[in-house]
Coordinates of C-alpha atoms in Angstrom, one line a residue:
Chain V
M806 CA -31.8 -50.3 4.8
E807 CA -28.7 -49.7 6.0
L808 CA -26.6 -46.3 4.6
S809 CA -23.7 -48.4 3.4
N810 CA -26.2 -50.6 1.7
I811 CA -27.8 -47.3 -0.2
L812 CA -24.3 -46.2 -1.2
N813 CA -23.8 -49.5 -3.1
Y814 CA -26.5 -48.6 -6.0
E815 CA -25.1 -47.0 -9.3
F816 CA -27.5 -44.5 -9.4
V817 CA -26.8 -43.1 -5.5
Q818 CA -23.0 -43.1 -6.3
R819 CA -24.1 -41.2 -9.6
A820 CA -25.9 -38.6 -7.4
F821 CA -23.3 -38.1 -5.0
V822 CA -20.4 -37.2 -7.9
A823 CA -23.1 -35.2 -9.9
G824 CA -24.0 -33.2 -6.6
I825 CA -20.6 -32.6 -5.7
L826 CA -19.6 -31.4 -9.4
I827 CA -22.4 -29.3 -9.8
A828 CA -22.4 -27.7 -6.3
A829 CA -18.9 -26.6 -6.7
V830 CA -19.5 -25.2 -10.1
S831 CA -22.5 -23.2 -8.8
S832 CA -20.6 -21.8 -5.9
I833 CA -17.7 -20.8 -7.7
L834 CA -19.8 -19.0 -10.0
G835 CA -21.8 -17.9 -7.5
V836 CA -19.3 -15.8 -5.7
F837 CA -18.9 -13.6 -9.2
L838 CA -22.9 -13.6 -9.6
V839 CA -23.3 -12.3 -6.0
L840 CA -20.6 -9.7 -6.0
R841 CA -22.0 -8.4 -9.3
R842 CA -25.4 -8.3 -7.8
F843 CA -26.7 -10.9 -10.5
S844 CA -27.9 -13.1 -7.7
L845 CA -31.3 -13.8 -9.0
I846 CA -30.0 -14.7 -12.5
G847 CA -30.4 -18.4 -11.3
D848 CA -34.0 -17.8 -10.9
G849 CA -34.4 -16.0 -14.2
L850 CA -32.3 -19.0 -16.1
A851 CA -34.2 -21.7 -14.3
H852 CA -37.8 -20.4 -15.5
I853 CA -36.1 -20.2 -18.8
T854 CA -35.3 -23.8 -18.3
F855 CA -38.8 -24.7 -17.4
G856 CA -40.0 -23.0 -20.8
S857 CA -36.8 -24.9 -22.1
V858 CA -37.6 -28.0 -20.8
A859 CA -41.6 -27.6 -22.2
V860 CA -40.2 -26.9 -25.4
V861 CA -38.1 -30.0 -25.9
M862 CA -40.7 -32.2 -24.5
L863 CA -43.4 -30.9 -26.6
I864 CA -40.9 -31.7 -29.6
G865 CA -40.6 -35.2 -28.0
V866 CA -36.9 -35.3 -27.2
S867 CA -36.1 -38.7 -25.3
P868 CA -36.2 -38.1 -21.4
V869 CA -32.7 -39.1 -21.3
Y870 CA -31.5 -36.1 -23.5
I871 CA -34.0 -33.6 -22.2
T872 CA -31.0 -31.5 -20.1
L873 CA -28.8 -31.6 -23.1
A874 CA -31.5 -30.4 -25.4
A875 CA -32.8 -27.6 -23.2
L876 CA -29.1 -26.1 -22.9
P877 CA -28.9 -24.3 -26.2
L878 CA -32.1 -22.3 -25.3
V879 CA -30.9 -21.7 -21.6
M880 CA -27.7 -20.2 -22.8
L881 CA -28.9 -18.1 -25.3
S882 CA -31.4 -16.7 -23.0
S883 CA -28.3 -16.0 -20.6
L884 CA -27.0 -13.8 -22.9
A885 CA -30.0 -12.3 -24.0
I886 CA -30.2 -11.2 -20.1
L887 CA -26.6 -10.1 -20.5
K888 CA -27.4 -8.1 -23.5
L889 CA -30.3 -6.3 -21.7
T890 CA -28.2 -5.8 -19.0
H891 CA -25.8 -3.6 -20.5
S892 CA -28.3 -2.0 -23.3
R893 CA -28.7 0.9 -20.5
R894 CA -32.3 0.8 -21.3
I895 CA -33.5 -1.8 -18.6
P896 CA -31.5 -2.2 -15.0
G897 CA -30.1 -5.8 -14.5
D898 CA -32.5 -7.0 -12.2
A899 CA -35.2 -6.1 -14.8
A900 CA -33.7 -7.6 -17.5
I901 CA -33.6 -11.0 -15.2
G902 CA -37.1 -10.4 -14.5
V903 CA -38.1 -9.8 -18.7
V904 CA -36.5 -13.3 -19.5
S905 CA -37.6 -15.2 -16.6
S906 CA -41.0 -14.4 -17.6
V907 CA -40.9 -15.6 -21.0
G908 CA -39.6 -18.6 -19.8
I909 CA -42.1 -19.0 -17.2
A910 CA -44.9 -18.2 -19.3
T911 CA -43.9 -20.3 -22.2
G912 CA -43.9 -23.4 -20.2
I913 CA -47.1 -23.1 -18.6
V914 CA -48.7 -22.5 -22.0
L915 CA -46.8 -25.4 -23.6
A916 CA -47.9 -27.4 -20.5
S917 CA -51.7 -26.6 -21.0
L918 CA -51.5 -27.6 -24.8
S919 CA -50.2 -31.0 -23.9
N920 CA -51.7 -32.4 -20.9
G921 CA -49.9 -35.9 -21.3
Y922 CA -46.5 -34.2 -20.3
N923 CA -47.3 -32.2 -17.6
L924 CA -46.5 -34.5 -14.8
D925 CA -43.1 -35.0 -16.1
L926 CA -42.6 -31.1 -16.8
F927 CA -43.8 -30.1 -13.3
S928 CA -41.3 -33.1 -11.8
Y929 CA -38.5 -30.6 -12.9
L930 CA -40.0 -27.9 -10.4
F931 CA -38.7 -29.7 -7.8
G932 CA -35.6 -31.9 -9.0
N933 CA -34.7 -35.4 -8.1
I934 CA -31.0 -35.9 -8.0
L935 CA -31.5 -39.6 -8.2
T936 CA -32.6 -39.7 -11.6
V937 CA -29.4 -38.1 -13.0
T938 CA -28.4 -39.5 -16.2
R939 CA -25.0 -40.9 -17.3
I940 CA -25.2 -37.9 -19.8
E941 CA -25.7 -35.5 -17.1
L942 CA -23.0 -36.9 -15.0
L943 CA -20.4 -36.3 -18.0
L944 CA -22.0 -33.0 -18.8
S945 CA -21.3 -32.0 -14.7
F946 CA -17.9 -33.3 -15.3
I947 CA -17.1 -31.2 -18.2
V948 CA -18.8 -28.2 -17.0
F949 CA -16.4 -28.6 -14.0
L950 CA -13.7 -28.8 -15.8
A951 CA -14.4 -25.7 -18.0
V952 CA -15.0 -23.7 -14.8
V953 CA -11.8 -24.6 -13.3
A954 CA -9.8 -23.7 -16.3
T955 CA -11.9 -20.4 -16.7
L956 CA -10.7 -19.7 -12.8
I957 CA -7.1 -20.7 -13.5
F958 CA -6.8 -18.8 -16.7
F959 CA -8.9 -15.6 -16.3
Y960 CA -8.4 -15.4 -12.5
D961 CA -7.3 -11.7 -12.7
D962 CA -9.5 -10.7 -15.6
L963 CA -12.8 -12.3 -13.8
L964 CA -11.4 -10.6 -10.3
A965 CA -11.3 -7.1 -12.0
V966 CA -14.4 -7.4 -13.5
T967 CA -16.3 -8.3 -10.6
F968 CA -14.7 -5.6 -8.8
D969 CA -15.5 -2.6 -11.3
E970 CA -16.2 -3.6 -15.1
E971 CA -15.1 0.0 -16.2
L972 CA -12.0 -0.1 -14.3
A973 CA -11.2 -3.4 -15.6
Q974 CA -12.0 -2.1 -19.2
T975 CA -9.2 0.5 -18.8
M976 CA -6.8 -2.3 -17.8
G977 CA -7.0 -3.9 -20.8
V978 CA -9.5 -6.6 -20.1
K979 CA -11.7 -8.2 -22.6
T980 CA -14.8 -7.5 -20.5
K981 CA -17.3 -8.5 -22.9
R982 CA -15.4 -12.1 -23.5
I983 CA -15.1 -12.2 -19.7
N984 CA -19.0 -11.7 -19.2
I985 CA -19.9 -14.1 -22.1
I986 CA -17.8 -16.9 -20.5
L987 CA -19.3 -16.4 -17.2
F988 CA -23.2 -16.1 -18.3
L989 CA -22.8 -19.3 -20.5
L990 CA -21.5 -21.3 -17.6
T991 CA -23.8 -19.8 -15.3
A992 CA -26.6 -21.2 -17.6
I993 CA -25.4 -24.7 -17.8
A994 CA -24.8 -24.6 -14.3
A995 CA -28.5 -23.6 -14.1
V996 CA -29.6 -26.2 -16.0
L997 CA -27.7 -29.1 -14.2
A998 CA -28.6 -27.6 -10.6
M999 CA -32.1 -27.9 -11.5
K1000 CA -31.8 -31.7 -11.6
I1001 CA -30.3 -31.5 -8.0
A1002 CA -32.9 -28.7 -6.4
G1003 CA -35.4 -28.2 -8.9
I1004 CA -36.6 -25.2 -10.6
M1005 CA -37.8 -23.5 -7.9
L1006 CA -34.7 -23.9 -5.7
V1007 CA -31.5 -23.3 -8.4
S1008 CA -30.7 -19.7 -7.5
A1009 CA -30.3 -21.0 -3.9
M1010 CA -27.4 -23.6 -5.1
L1011 CA -25.6 -20.8 -6.7
I1012 CA -26.4 -18.0 -4.2
L1013 CA -26.0 -19.4 -0.6
P1014 CA -22.6 -21.0 -0.7
A1015 CA -21.2 -17.6 -1.6
L1016 CA -23.1 -15.7 0.8
T1017 CA -22.0 -18.0 3.4
A1018 CA -18.3 -17.7 2.1
L1019 CA -18.6 -13.9 2.2
Q1020 CA -19.7 -13.5 5.6
L1021 CA -16.5 -14.8 7.0
S1022 CA -14.2 -11.6 5.4
F1023 CA -11.7 -13.8 3.6
S1024 CA -9.2 -12.8 0.5
F1025 CA -10.9 -13.3 -2.7
R1026 CA -9.2 -16.8 -3.5
I1027 CA -10.2 -18.1 0.1
T1028 CA -13.5 -16.9 -0.4
I1029 CA -14.4 -18.8 -3.2
L1030 CA -12.5 -21.9 -1.8
A1031 CA -14.5 -21.5 1.3
S1032 CA -18.0 -21.4 -0.8
V1033 CA -16.9 -24.7 -3.0
I1034 CA -16.4 -26.4 0.7
F1035 CA -19.7 -24.8 1.9
A1036 CA -21.6 -25.8 -1.3
V1037 CA -20.1 -29.7 -1.4
L1038 CA -20.4 -30.1 2.3
S1039 CA -24.1 -29.4 2.0
V1040 CA -24.6 -31.5 -1.2
I1041 CA -22.9 -34.7 1.2
C1042 CA -24.8 -34.2 4.4
G1043 CA -27.7 -33.2 2.3
L1044 CA -28.0 -36.5 0.5
L1045 CA -27.1 -38.6 3.4
L1046 CA -29.9 -37.0 5.7
A1047 CA -32.0 -37.2 2.9
F1048 CA -31.4 -41.0 2.9
L1049 CA -31.6 -41.7 6.3
L1050 CA -34.8 -39.7 7.1
N1051 CA -36.4 -40.2 3.8
L1052 CA -36.4 -36.6 3.1
P1053 CA -36.3 -34.8 -0.3
A1054 CA -32.8 -34.7 -1.5
G1055 CA -33.1 -31.1 -2.9
G1056 CA -34.7 -29.3 -0.3
T1057 CA -32.5 -31.2 2.2
I1058 CA -29.3 -29.8 0.5
I1059 CA -30.6 -26.3 0.3
I1060 CA -31.8 -26.4 4.1
I1061 CA -28.3 -27.5 4.9
N1062 CA -26.8 -24.7 3.2
I1063 CA -29.0 -22.1 5.0
V1064 CA -28.1 -23.8 8.2
F1065 CA -24.3 -22.9 7.0
L1066 CA -25.4 -19.5 6.4
L1067 CA -27.0 -19.1 9.9
C1068 CA -24.0 -20.6 11.5
T1069 CA -21.5 -17.8 9.7
F1070 CA -24.2 -14.6 10.9
G1071 CA -24.1 -16.2 14.4
A1072 CA -20.3 -16.7 14.2
K1073 CA -19.8 -13.0 13.1
K1074 CA -22.0 -11.8 16.1
I1075 CA -20.2 -13.5 18.6
L1076 CA -16.6 -13.2 16.9
P1077 CA -14.6 -9.6 17.5
A1078 CA -14.3 -7.5 14.1
K1079 CA -10.9 -7.8 12.9
R1080 CA -10.6 -3.9 12.6
Chain Q
M1162 CA 8.7 19.3 -28.8
S1163 CA 6.9 17.8 -26.2
E1164 CA 5.6 14.0 -26.9
E1165 CA 1.6 14.3 -27.3
I1166 CA 0.4 12.1 -24.7
I1167 CA -3.9 12.5 -25.3
R1168 CA -5.2 14.1 -28.9
V1169 CA -8.9 14.9 -28.7
D1170 CA -10.2 16.1 -32.1
N1171 CA -13.6 17.1 -33.0
L1172 CA -15.3 14.6 -30.4
T1173 CA -18.6 14.6 -30.3
F1174 CA -20.7 12.1 -27.8
R1175 CA -24.5 11.6 -27.5
Y1176 CA -26.1 9.7 -24.6
N1177 CA -29.7 8.3 -26.0
G1178 CA -29.7 11.3 -28.8
T1179 CA -28.7 13.8 -26.3
E1180 CA -25.6 15.8 -27.1
V1181 CA -23.2 15.3 -23.9
I1182 CA -19.9 16.4 -25.5
N1183 CA -20.2 18.7 -28.6
D1184 CA -17.0 18.9 -31.1
I1185 CA -14.2 19.2 -28.8
S1186 CA -10.6 19.3 -29.4
F1187 CA -7.6 19.3 -27.1
V1188 CA -4.0 18.1 -26.6
V1189 CA -2.1 17.0 -23.7
K1190 CA 1.4 16.8 -24.0
K1191 CA 3.9 14.9 -21.9
G1192 CA 4.5 16.4 -18.2
D1193 CA 1.1 18.6 -18.3
Y1194 CA -1.2 18.4 -15.3
L1195 CA -4.3 19.0 -16.9
G1196 CA -7.5 20.1 -14.5
I1197 CA -11.0 19.4 -16.3
A1198 CA -13.7 21.4 -14.7
G1199 CA -17.3 22.2 -15.3
S1200 CA -20.9 22.1 -14.0
N1201 CA -22.6 18.6 -13.1
G1202 CA -23.6 17.4 -16.5
S1203 CA -21.1 19.2 -18.1
G1204 CA -19.3 16.0 -19.6
K1205 CA -16.3 15.9 -17.8
S1206 CA -16.6 12.0 -16.8
T1207 CA -18.2 11.4 -20.2
L1208 CA -14.9 13.1 -21.7
I1209 CA -12.9 10.7 -19.6
K1210 CA -14.8 7.6 -20.4
N1211 CA -14.5 8.6 -24.0
I1212 CA -10.8 9.1 -23.7
L1213 CA -10.2 5.6 -22.0
G1214 CA -12.4 3.5 -24.4
I1215 CA -15.5 2.9 -21.9
L1216 CA -17.7 5.2 -24.0
E1217 CA -17.6 5.2 -27.6
P1218 CA -17.7 8.6 -29.7
D1219 CA -20.5 9.4 -32.4
S1220 CA -17.9 11.2 -34.2
G1221 CA -14.0 12.2 -33.7
A1222 CA -10.8 10.8 -33.2
I1223 CA -9.0 10.1 -29.8
K1224 CA -5.1 9.3 -29.6
I1225 CA -3.2 8.1 -26.9
F1226 CA 0.6 7.9 -27.0
G1227 CA 0.2 8.7 -30.7
Q1228 CA -1.8 5.6 -31.3
P1229 CA -5.3 5.7 -32.5
L1230 CA -7.8 4.6 -29.5
T1231 CA -9.1 1.9 -31.4
S1232 CA -5.6 0.3 -31.9
F1233 CA -4.2 1.2 -28.4
R1234 CA -3.4 -1.8 -26.5
Q1235 CA -0.7 -0.5 -23.9
W1236 CA -3.2 -0.1 -21.1
Q1237 CA -0.5 -0.4 -18.5
R1238 CA 1.0 2.8 -19.7
I1239 CA -2.3 4.5 -17.7
G1240 CA -3.4 4.6 -14.3
Y1241 CA -7.1 5.4 -13.8
L1242 CA -9.1 6.3 -10.7
P1243 CA -12.6 6.2 -11.0
Q1244 CA -15.3 8.6 -9.8
R1245 CA -17.1 5.6 -7.9
I1246 CA -16.2 1.8 -7.3
N1247 CA -19.3 -0.1 -6.7
A1248 CA -17.8 -2.6 -5.2
L1249 CA -16.4 -0.4 -2.2
N1250 CA -20.1 0.0 -1.0
Y1251 CA -20.2 -3.3 0.9
H1252 CA -17.5 -5.6 1.8
F1253 CA -15.8 -6.8 -1.1
P1254 CA -13.8 -9.8 -0.3
C1255 CA -10.4 -8.6 -1.5
T1256 CA -7.4 -7.5 0.5
V1257 CA -5.6 -4.3 -0.1
K1258 CA -2.7 -6.4 -1.4
E1259 CA -4.8 -8.2 -4.1
I1260 CA -6.6 -4.7 -5.2
V1261 CA -3.3 -3.1 -5.9
Q1262 CA -1.8 -6.1 -7.4
L1263 CA -5.0 -6.4 -9.6
G1264 CA -3.7 -7.1 -13.1
I1265 CA 0.1 -6.9 -12.0
K1266 CA 2.3 -10.3 -11.6
N1267 CA 5.4 -11.0 -9.9
N1268 CA 5.8 -7.5 -8.4
E1269 CA 6.4 -8.0 -4.8
A1270 CA 9.0 -5.1 -4.7
D1271 CA 6.9 -2.6 -6.5
L1272 CA 3.8 -3.4 -4.2
K1273 CA 5.7 -3.1 -1.0
N1274 CA 7.5 0.2 -2.4
T1275 CA 4.0 1.4 -3.7
L1276 CA 1.9 0.7 -0.6
E1277 CA 5.0 2.4 1.7
M1278 CA 4.6 5.6 -0.4
M1279 CA 1.1 5.6 -0.1
G1280 CA 1.5 5.1 3.7
I1281 CA -0.7 2.0 3.5
A1282 CA 2.0 -0.7 3.9
H1283 CA 0.1 -1.4 7.2
L1284 CA -3.3 -2.1 5.5
A1285 CA -1.5 -4.8 2.9
A1286 CA -3.8 -7.6 4.5
S1287 CA -6.9 -5.7 5.6
L1288 CA -10.2 -6.2 3.3
I1289 CA -10.8 -3.1 1.1
G1290 CA -14.5 -2.8 2.4
E1291 CA -13.0 -2.5 6.3
L1292 CA -11.4 0.8 5.2
S1293 CA -12.1 4.6 5.7
Y1294 CA -12.9 6.5 2.1
G1295 CA -9.6 8.4 2.5
E1296 CA -7.8 5.0 2.8
Q1297 CA -9.7 3.5 0.0
Q1298 CA -8.8 6.3 -2.1
R1299 CA -5.1 5.6 -1.3
V1300 CA -5.3 1.9 -2.2
M1301 CA -6.7 2.9 -5.4
L1302 CA -4.2 5.3 -6.1
A1303 CA -1.7 3.0 -5.3
R1304 CA -3.2 0.3 -7.7
A1305 CA -2.9 3.1 -10.4
L1306 CA 0.5 3.9 -9.7
I1307 CA 2.0 0.5 -9.2
S1308 CA 2.3 -0.2 -12.8
K1309 CA 4.6 3.0 -13.1
P1310 CA 1.9 4.6 -15.9
D1311 CA 3.0 7.3 -18.0
L1312 CA -0.4 8.9 -17.7
L1313 CA -2.4 8.9 -14.6
I1314 CA -6.2 9.9 -14.9
F1315 CA -8.5 10.7 -12.0
D1316 CA -12.3 11.4 -12.3
E1317 CA -13.7 13.5 -9.2
P1318 CA -11.1 11.6 -7.0
T1319 CA -12.0 13.8 -4.0
T1320 CA -15.6 13.9 -3.7
A1321 CA -16.2 12.0 -0.4
L1322 CA -13.0 13.2 1.1
D1323 CA -12.7 15.4 4.3
P1324 CA -10.5 18.7 3.3
E1325 CA -7.2 17.7 5.3
T1326 CA -7.2 14.1 3.1
R1327 CA -8.2 16.1 -0.1
D1328 CA -5.3 18.5 0.4
V1329 CA -3.2 15.6 1.1
F1330 CA -4.6 13.6 -2.0
Y1331 CA -3.8 16.7 -4.4
S1332 CA -0.3 17.2 -2.9
L1333 CA 0.4 13.6 -4.0
T1334 CA -0.8 14.2 -7.4
G1335 CA 1.3 17.5 -7.6
E1336 CA 4.4 15.1 -6.3
I1337 CA 4.0 12.5 -8.9
N1338 CA 3.4 15.1 -11.5
H1339 CA 6.7 16.7 -10.6
K1340 CA 8.6 13.3 -11.2
G1341 CA 7.1 13.5 -14.9
T1342 CA 3.8 11.8 -15.0
T1343 CA 1.4 13.2 -16.8
V1344 CA -1.9 13.9 -15.1
V1345 CA -5.4 14.4 -16.0
L1346 CA -8.0 15.2 -13.2
V1347 CA -11.5 15.7 -13.5
T1348 CA -12.8 18.1 -10.4
H1349 CA -15.0 20.5 -8.8
D1350 CA -12.2 21.8 -6.6
T1351 CA -11.5 24.6 -9.0
G1352 CA -10.7 26.5 -6.0
I1353 CA -7.7 24.1 -5.4
I1354 CA -7.0 22.8 -8.5
G1355 CA -5.1 26.0 -10.0
K1356 CA -2.3 25.1 -7.1
Y1357 CA -1.2 21.9 -8.7
A1358 CA -2.6 21.7 -12.4
S1359 CA -0.4 23.6 -15.1
N1360 CA -3.5 23.7 -17.8
L1361 CA -7.2 24.1 -17.4
L1362 CA -10.1 22.6 -19.4
Y1363 CA -13.4 24.1 -18.8
L1364 CA -16.3 22.0 -20.1
D1365 CA -20.0 23.0 -20.7
K1366 CA -20.7 20.4 -23.4
K1367 CA -18.3 22.3 -25.2
I1368 CA -15.3 23.9 -24.4
I1369 CA -15.4 27.1 -22.5
F1370 CA -11.7 27.4 -21.8
F1371 CA -8.8 25.5 -22.8
G1372 CA -5.2 26.8 -21.7
T1373 CA -2.7 27.4 -19.0
F1374 CA -3.7 28.9 -15.7
E1375 CA -1.8 31.9 -16.4
D1376 CA -3.9 32.6 -19.7
F1377 CA -7.2 31.7 -17.8
C1378 CA -6.5 34.4 -15.1
S1379 CA -5.4 37.2 -17.3
S1380 CA -8.3 36.3 -19.8
P1381 CA -10.7 39.1 -20.1
D1382 CA -13.3 36.8 -21.8
M1383 CA -12.8 34.4 -19.0
T1384 CA -13.8 37.6 -16.5
G1385 CA -17.1 38.1 -18.4
F1386 CA -17.9 34.5 -18.5
F1387 CA -17.3 33.7 -15.0
G1388 CA -17.1 37.1 -13.2
L1389 CA -14.4 38.8 -11.6
D1390 CA -15.1 36.9 -8.0
S1391 CA -15.4 33.3 -9.6
Q1392 CA -12.7 33.8 -11.8
H1393 CA -10.3 35.1 -8.7
M1394 CA -11.5 32.4 -7.0
I1395 CA -10.2 30.0 -9.6
C1396 CA -6.8 31.6 -9.7
H1397 CA -6.3 32.3 -6.2
Q1398 CA -4.5 29.0 -5.0
H1399 CA -2.7 29.5 -8.3
D1400 CA -1.3 32.9 -7.6
K1401 CA -0.4 31.6 -3.9
T1402 CA 2.2 29.0 -5.7
G1403 CA 4.2 32.0 -7.3
N1404 CA 3.0 31.7 -10.5
N1405 CA 2.6 35.2 -12.2
T1406 CA -0.8 35.9 -13.3

């Protein structure tokens, strides 16, 4: 089938639009998460999403609303990670590990209790961008607007907290509020990214574009912009390649992301340092 | 009578049940340069973090510029230079200009003046992570100074500086203080701080000494506590500035 014919299908168009929106959201949040050494929060939240999806499937929620129904649990878990991180009793990476274990263990146990929905549940492990529903598309658009608005209105606060949380506090920044906003948006992004890349590759959607942009040693604003460009290009190239070569879309998108990262590593080696 | 910039009354702070600061009280007045010294774990940085509202005391009261800390909102009146910025351990994607302007809006003229005063105007477009530690400290000092604060708080700012850069840094703090800014500086450099500070607060979970350097250097109690040699070492630089002990 011709590529132009494929692009005429509504579900393909939905996949492109949702993919671009979710990639943009993940890549913006990713810059803040990577710099604050919360890179693995995507993994943790993806595992929680697995458990949450298992719970809502067991309850019998219609497949159309599963993403929406899983959101509250994932958002609560994200806040739990934040709370544990600041408790000073558990290091941040361990906090992610604890919450992540709860999610995956719950998912496995619930899956074994009801064999009927195992197949559906495990399809979330690898994601399928072509099954993005209209509700998920709408949610992606709302989250995209929310992230852009947060970036515009709280740019200085976000930058200050990312640079040094204690210093930000002494500048009058409401660091708790900023952290809650960042973690809640990350939770929503993780749930949506699961549709594209699957549970196993959610953190790649958050980390890889940001890491690639960081290799280029730009200012903060340009780094965020570069991260978005890399993420969106990865989705477009990945989806086109997946259609042309009949490959899984999620994995292809992530491989394109990795190619971009390797290219920036190479460019950094070849090009002279600025200083 | 000088305005009270910081008032600490009966402050106690515990960390996981262990007492780090035990019932301390002192006042910093306008124009003072207070050096806070003490051995590792004596509670110096914890005290600063309590004053800045980063940590919450278990008991006691803190007032900044006459206002209770809990209702204090004029954070632009305080410039703070932390002991360590984690982000500087790797290549944080921020230019010097972005860092110095953090939280400040529409202030190009002030930015230019501050960068020139710190001798880092030529680094404005450089990434902070690409600078030497001494240059990074100048950037952070510029960030603390750009809002023209009435109070500057430094937490061991010279820890990783070479002796020459350290002396330049202390000299800068002295100049800033002479222009009227109140300075509070946590340090291990007890041999140097006397050259610039008017007052000394020596901590060991509780206050061992609080007062002027003149009082410290002439105190038989402090001779008994520190020993004559250590007391002389602390007072040596203060004497060299011509102050009478």
